[in-house]
PDB file of C-alpha atoms in Angstrom:
ATOM      1  CA  VAL A   1       0.000   0.000   0.000  1.00  0.00           C
ATOM      2  CA  GLU A   2       2.856   2.386   0.798  1.00  0.00           C
ATOM      3  CA  GLN A   3       4.335   1.857  -2.680  1.00  0.00           C
ATOM      4  CA  ILE A   4       0.969   2.529  -4.289  1.00  0.00           C
ATOM      5  CA  LEU A   5       0.523   5.726  -2.270  1.00  0.00           C
ATOM      6  CA  LEU A   6       4.049   6.875  -3.128  1.00  0.00           C
ATOM      7  CA  ALA A   7       3.461   6.225  -6.840  1.00  0.00           C
ATOM      8  CA  GLU A   8       0.118   8.032  -6.659  1.00  0.00           C
ATOM      9  CA  ALA A   9       1.748  11.048  -4.988  1.00  0.00           C
ATOM     10  CA  ARG A  10       4.411  11.234  -7.704  1.00  0.00           C
ATOM     11  CA  VAL A  11       1.851  10.998 -10.491  1.00  0.00           C
ATOM     12  CA  ALA A  12      -0.366  13.598  -8.809  1.00  0.00           C
ATOM     13  CA  LYS A  13       2.555  16.019  -8.544  1.00  0.00           C
ATOM     14  CA  ARG A  14       3.262  15.618 -12.251  1.00  0.00           C
ATOM     15  CA  PHE A  15      -0.446  15.834 -13.143  1.00  0.00           C
ATOM     16  CA  TRP A  16      -0.909  19.173 -11.362  1.00  0.00           C
ATOM     17  CA  LEU A  17       2.252  20.563 -12.927  1.00  0.00           C
ATOM     18  CA  GLU A  18       0.890  19.737 -16.395  1.00  0.00           C
ATOM     19  CA  PHE A  19      -2.595  20.943 -15.421  1.00  0.00           C
ATOM     20  CA  LYS A  20      -1.105  24.357 -14.642  1.00  0.00           C
ATOM     21  CA  PHE A  21       0.232  24.657 -18.196  1.00  0.00           C
ATOM     22  CA  LEU A  22      -3.225  23.973 -19.637  1.00  0.00           C
ATOM     23  CA  LEU A  23      -4.800  26.882 -17.771  1.00  0.00           C
ATOM     24  CA  PRO A  24      -5.021  30.342 -19.360  1.00  0.00           C
ATOM     25  CA  ILE A  25      -2.039  32.589 -18.650  1.00  0.00           C
ATOM     26  CA  HIS A  26      -4.096  35.000 -16.534  1.00  0.00           C
ATOM     27  CA  ILE A  27      -5.005  32.213 -14.032  1.00  0.00           C
ATOM     28  CA  ALA A  28      -2.576  31.987 -11.132  1.00  0.00           C
ATOM     29  CA  PHE A  29      -2.388  28.341 -10.080  1.00  0.00           C
ATOM     30  CA  PRO A  30       0.256  27.546  -7.457  1.00  0.00           C
ATOM     31  CA  GLY A  31      -0.538  23.832  -7.646  1.00  0.00           C
ATOM     32  CA  ARG A  32      -3.298  21.723  -6.168  1.00  0.00           C
ATOM     33  CA  THR A  33      -4.003  22.829  -2.632  1.00  0.00           C
ATOM     34  CA  PRO A  34      -7.399  22.023  -1.121  1.00  0.00           C
ATOM     35  CA  ARG A  35      -9.163  25.040   0.411  1.00  0.00           C
ATOM     36  CA  ALA A  36      -6.750  27.465  -1.288  1.00  0.00           C
ATOM     37  CA  LYS A  37      -8.081  30.891  -2.299  1.00  0.00           C
ATOM     38  CA  ASP A  38      -7.114  30.917  -5.992  1.00  0.00           C
ATOM     39  CA  THR A  39      -9.812  30.461  -8.626  1.00  0.00           C
ATOM     40  CA  ALA A  40      -8.741  27.074 -10.017  1.00  0.00           C
ATOM     41  CA  ASN A  41      -8.378  25.451  -6.592  1.00  0.00           C
ATOM     42  CA  ARG A  42     -11.717  26.854  -5.431  1.00  0.00           C
ATOM     43  CA  LEU A  43     -13.459  25.464  -8.529  1.00  0.00           C
ATOM     44  CA  LEU A  44     -11.728  22.106  -8.065  1.00  0.00           C
ATOM     45  CA  ASP A  45     -12.901  21.990  -4.427  1.00  0.00           C
ATOM     46  CA  ILE A  46     -16.472  22.839  -5.448  1.00  0.00           C
ATOM     47  CA  GLY A  47     -16.438  20.291  -8.259  1.00  0.00           C
ATOM     48  CA  TYR A  48     -14.983  17.517  -6.088  1.00  0.00           C
ATOM     49  CA  HIS A  49     -17.565  18.169  -3.394  1.00  0.00           C
ATOM     50  CA  HIS A  50     -20.343  17.945  -5.994  1.00  0.00           C
ATOM     51  CA  LEU A  51     -18.882  14.746  -7.459  1.00  0.00           C
ATOM     52  CA  ALA A  52     -18.526  13.224  -3.968  1.00  0.00           C
ATOM     53  CA  THR A  53     -22.201  13.966  -3.323  1.00  0.00           C
ATOM     54  CA  ASN A  54     -23.159  12.153  -6.539  1.00  0.00           C
ATOM     55  CA  VAL A  55     -21.001   9.119  -5.715  1.00  0.00           C
ATOM     56  CA  ARG A  56     -22.329   9.027  -2.131  1.00  0.00           C
ATOM     57  CA  LYS A  57     -25.932   9.012  -3.427  1.00  0.00           C
ATOM     58  CA  ILE A  58     -25.168   6.068  -5.724  1.00  0.00           C
ATOM     59  CA  LEU A  59     -23.628   4.109  -2.843  1.00  0.00           C
ATOM     60  CA  GLU A  60     -26.516   4.930  -0.513  1.00  0.00           C
ATOM     61  CA  ARG A  61     -29.059   3.752  -3.117  1.00  0.00           C
ATOM     62  CA  GLN A  62     -27.202   0.441  -3.200  1.00  0.00           C
ATOM     63  CA  ASN A  63     -26.993   0.263   0.619  1.00  0.00           C
ATOM     64  CA  VAL A  64     -23.206   0.186   0.508  1.00  0.00           C
ATOM     65  CA  PRO A  65     -21.534   1.492   3.688  1.00  0.00           C
ATOM     66  CA  THR A  66     -19.313   4.448   2.828  1.00  0.00           C
ATOM     67  CA  ALA A  67     -17.282   4.335   6.053  1.00  0.00           C
ATOM     68  CA  LEU A  68     -15.064   1.591   4.627  1.00  0.00           C
ATOM     69  CA  GLY A  69     -12.219   2.569   2.363  1.00  0.00           C
ATOM     70  CA  LEU A  70      -9.424   1.092   0.310  1.00  0.00           C
ATOM     71  CA  LEU A  71      -6.826   3.841   0.174  1.00  0.00           C
ATOM     72  CA  HIS A  72      -8.605   6.682   1.931  1.00  0.00           C
ATOM     73  CA  VAL A  73      -9.169   6.312   5.671  1.00  0.00           C
ATOM     74  CA  ALA A  74     -11.898   7.645   7.944  1.00  0.00           C
ATOM     75  CA  ARG A  75     -10.722  10.772   9.769  1.00  0.00           C
ATOM     76  CA  ASN A  76     -13.880  11.095  11.895  1.00  0.00           C
ATOM     77  CA  ALA A  77     -17.291   9.494  12.403  1.00  0.00           C
ATOM     78  CA  ASP A  78     -18.768  11.384   9.427  1.00  0.00           C
ATOM     79  CA  SER A  79     -16.042  10.392   6.951  1.00  0.00           C
ATOM     80  CA  ASN A  80     -16.869   8.553   3.758  1.00  0.00           C
ATOM     81  CA  PRO A  81     -13.546   7.127   2.543  1.00  0.00           C
ATOM     82  CA  LEU A  82     -15.163   4.775   0.026  1.00  0.00           C
ATOM     83  CA  VAL A  83     -16.748   7.784  -1.685  1.00  0.00           C
ATOM     84  CA  TYR A  84     -13.303   9.357  -2.143  1.00  0.00           C
ATOM     85  CA  ASP A  85     -11.761   6.090  -3.314  1.00  0.00           C
ATOM     86  CA  LEU A  86     -14.446   5.637  -5.987  1.00  0.00           C
ATOM     87  CA  MET A  87     -14.628   9.226  -7.142  1.00  0.00           C
ATOM     88  CA  GLU A  88     -11.001   8.860  -8.292  1.00  0.00           C
ATOM     89  CA  LEU A  89     -12.459   6.949 -11.244  1.00  0.00           C
ATOM     90  CA  PHE A  90     -14.370  10.028 -12.403  1.00  0.00           C
ATOM     91  CA  ARG A  91     -12.473  13.108 -11.170  1.00  0.00           C
ATOM     92  CA  SER A  92     -10.517  13.804 -14.333  1.00  0.00           C
ATOM     93  CA  ASP A  93     -13.426  13.183 -16.701  1.00  0.00           C
ATOM     94  CA  VAL A  94     -15.852  15.343 -14.792  1.00  0.00           C
ATOM     95  CA  VAL A  95     -14.216  17.962 -12.588  1.00  0.00           C
ATOM     96  CA  ASP A  96     -10.669  18.471 -13.862  1.00  0.00           C
ATOM     97  CA  ALA A  97     -11.782  18.629 -17.493  1.00  0.00           C
ATOM     98  CA  GLU A  98     -14.646  21.001 -16.666  1.00  0.00           C
ATOM     99  CA  VAL A  99     -12.415  23.363 -14.660  1.00  0.00           C
ATOM    100  CA  LEU A 100     -10.055  23.587 -17.631  1.00  0.00           C
ATOM    101  CA  ARG A 101     -12.891  24.129 -20.114  1.00  0.00           C
ATOM    102  CA  PHE A 102     -14.681  26.609 -17.875  1.00  0.00           C
ATOM    103  CA  LEU A 103     -11.620  28.766 -17.237  1.00  0.00           C
ATOM    104  CA  ARG A 104     -10.375  28.600 -20.819  1.00  0.00           C
ATOM    105  CA  LEU A 105     -13.687  29.940 -22.093  1.00  0.00           C
ATOM    106  CA  LYS A 106     -13.394  33.017 -19.881  1.00  0.00           C
ATOM    107  CA  LYS A 107     -11.944  35.971 -21.778  1.00  0.00           C
ATOM    108  CA  ASN A 108     -11.035  37.820 -18.576  1.00  0.00           C
ATOM    109  CA  PRO A 109      -9.884  36.627 -15.159  1.00  0.00           C
ATOM    110  CA  VAL A 110     -12.710  35.366 -12.977  1.00  0.00           C
ATOM    111  CA  GLU A 111     -13.493  37.974 -10.342  1.00  0.00           C
ATOM    112  CA  GLY A 112     -14.976  36.256  -7.313  1.00  0.00           C
ATOM    113  CA  VAL A 113     -15.667  32.564  -7.713  1.00  0.00           C
ATOM    114  CA  GLU A 114     -18.879  32.888  -5.677  1.00  0.00           C
ATOM    115  CA  ARG A 115     -20.657  34.527  -8.628  1.00  0.00           C
ATOM    116  CA  GLU A 116     -19.609  31.664 -10.909  1.00  0.00           C
ATOM    117  CA  VAL A 117     -20.540  28.696  -8.686  1.00  0.00           C
ATOM    118  CA  GLY A 118     -24.079  28.247 -10.042  1.00  0.00           C
ATOM    119  CA  HIS A 119     -22.912  28.373 -13.648  1.00  0.00           C
ATOM    120  CA  PHE A 120     -19.973  26.056 -12.936  1.00  0.00           C
ATOM    121  CA  LEU A 121     -22.168  23.449 -11.208  1.00  0.00           C
ATOM    122  CA  HIS A 122     -24.641  23.675 -14.084  1.00  0.00           C
ATOM    123  CA  GLU A 123     -21.794  22.831 -16.485  1.00  0.00           C
ATOM    124  CA  ILE A 124     -20.725  19.881 -14.300  1.00  0.00           C
ATOM    125  CA  ASN A 125     -24.313  18.587 -14.315  1.00  0.00           C
ATOM    126  CA  GLU A 126     -24.463  19.012 -18.097  1.00  0.00           C
ATOM    127  CA  ARG A 127     -21.295  16.912 -18.323  1.00  0.00           C
ATOM    128  CA  LEU A 128     -22.886  14.232 -16.114  1.00  0.00           C
ATOM    129  CA  GLU A 129     -25.958  14.130 -18.365  1.00  0.00           C
ATOM    130  CA  ARG A 130     -23.983  13.932 -21.631  1.00  0.00           C
ATOM    131  CA  ASN A 131     -24.614  10.692 -23.518  1.00  0.00           C
ATOM    132  CA  TYR A 132     -21.869   8.243 -24.448  1.00  0.00           C
ATOM    133  CA  TYR A 133     -22.119   5.143 -26.578  1.00  0.00           C
ATOM    134  CA  LEU A 134     -21.400   2.094 -24.446  1.00  0.00           C
ATOM    135  CA  LYS A 135     -20.281  -0.691 -26.733  1.00  0.00           C
ATOM    136  CA  ASP A 136     -21.216  -3.406 -24.251  1.00  0.00           C
ATOM    137  CA  PHE A 137     -24.855  -2.251 -24.391  1.00  0.00           C
ATOM    138  CA  LYS A 138     -24.917  -1.111 -28.016  1.00  0.00           C
ATOM    139  CA  ARG A 139     -26.630   2.124 -26.997  1.00  0.00           C
ATOM    140  CA  CYS A 140     -26.061   5.540 -25.478  1.00  0.00           C
ATOM    141  CA  HIS A 141     -26.233   6.269 -21.763  1.00  0.00           C
ATOM    142  CA  THR A 142     -25.417   9.299 -19.653  1.00  0.00           C
ATOM    143  CA  TYR A 143     -22.114   9.706 -17.879  1.00  0.00           C
ATOM    144  CA  ARG A 144     -24.085   9.517 -14.606  1.00  0.00           C
ATOM    145  CA  TYR A 145     -25.338   6.054 -15.660  1.00  0.00           C
ATOM    146  CA  TYR A 146     -21.775   5.091 -16.533  1.00  0.00           C
ATOM    147  CA  MET A 147     -20.670   6.182 -13.039  1.00  0.00           C
ATOM    148  CA  GLU A 148     -23.313   4.027 -11.394  1.00  0.00           C
ATOM    149  CA  LEU A 149     -22.413   1.088 -13.600  1.00  0.00           C
ATOM    150  CA  GLN A 150     -18.713   1.409 -12.752  1.00  0.00           C
ATOM    151  CA  ILE A 151     -19.491   1.538  -9.046  1.00  0.00           C
ATOM    152  CA  LEU A 152     -21.760  -1.504  -9.265  1.00  0.00           C
ATOM    153  CA  LYS A 153     -19.100  -3.348 -11.226  1.00  0.00           C
ATOM    154  CA  PHE A 154     -16.561  -2.455  -8.554  1.00  0.00           C
ATOM    155  CA  ILE A 155     -18.858  -3.653  -5.745  1.00  0.00           C
ATOM    156  CA  SER A 156     -19.497  -6.898  -7.611  1.00  0.00           C
ATOM    157  CA  ALA A 157     -15.754  -7.464  -8.064  1.00  0.00           C
ATOM    158  CA  ILE A 158     -15.184  -6.966  -4.332  1.00  0.00           C
ATOM    159  CA  ASN A 159     -18.101  -9.207  -3.358  1.00  0.00           C
ATOM    160  CA  HIS A 160     -16.936 -11.998  -5.670  1.00  0.00           C
ATOM    161  CA  GLN A 161     -13.218 -11.470  -4.960  1.00  0.00           C
ATOM    162  CA  LYS A 162     -12.461 -10.764  -8.606  1.00  0.00           C
ATOM    163  CA  VAL A 163     -10.218  -8.224 -10.276  1.00  0.00           C
ATOM    164  CA  PHE A 164     -12.077  -5.017 -11.083  1.00  0.00           C
ATOM    165  CA  GLU A 165     -12.019  -4.324 -14.813  1.00  0.00           C
ATOM    166  CA  PRO A 166     -13.556  -0.922 -15.527  1.00  0.00           C
ATOM    167  CA  LEU A 167     -15.669  -0.150 -18.542  1.00  0.00           C
ATOM    168  CA  HIS A 168     -14.034   2.246 -20.944  1.00  0.00           C
ATOM    169  CA  LEU A 169     -15.886   5.171 -22.430  1.00  0.00           C
ATOM    170  CA  PRO A 170     -15.144   6.232 -25.964  1.00  0.00           C
ATOM    171  CA  THR A 171     -13.229   9.496 -26.232  1.00  0.00           C
ATOM    172  CA  ARG A 172     -16.105  10.959 -28.235  1.00  0.00           C
ATOM    173  CA  HIS A 173     -19.745  11.001 -27.225  1.00  0.00           C
TER     174      HIS A 173
END
């Protein structure tokens, strides 16, 4: 587990360095720091919270306890480490990509993230409702459906002590 966490930390450091170069020049991004005051970090925090809420709802509908975790650990009685473990599957597709798109479409620096939150969350929800063709089903389904399917597939793999093999979305929808 320590080797996995070390590898993940190294990849995350590289990811955020590259992420910075994809942002518009007028966006100051010191790197990923939760609860930081800069625009990109604030939008990432908001997006991750929204994504966590969606993943938690899926797990609750399936009566899966969220207090258990694989890599994340419970920090207090209200923690949901399984939510954070599973949202790793979707973070880049949903939140990271939307933060980049959202900020790149802005002609001027964003003044006060608070005024943009509603619009940003609307764009995240639009992304979750976008249809993708799932080859296994020979039809289109929303990204939200894909998320639920991935989570159910993960739960099934754990319950049957099998290797989890995620579904892959096409790069185009």
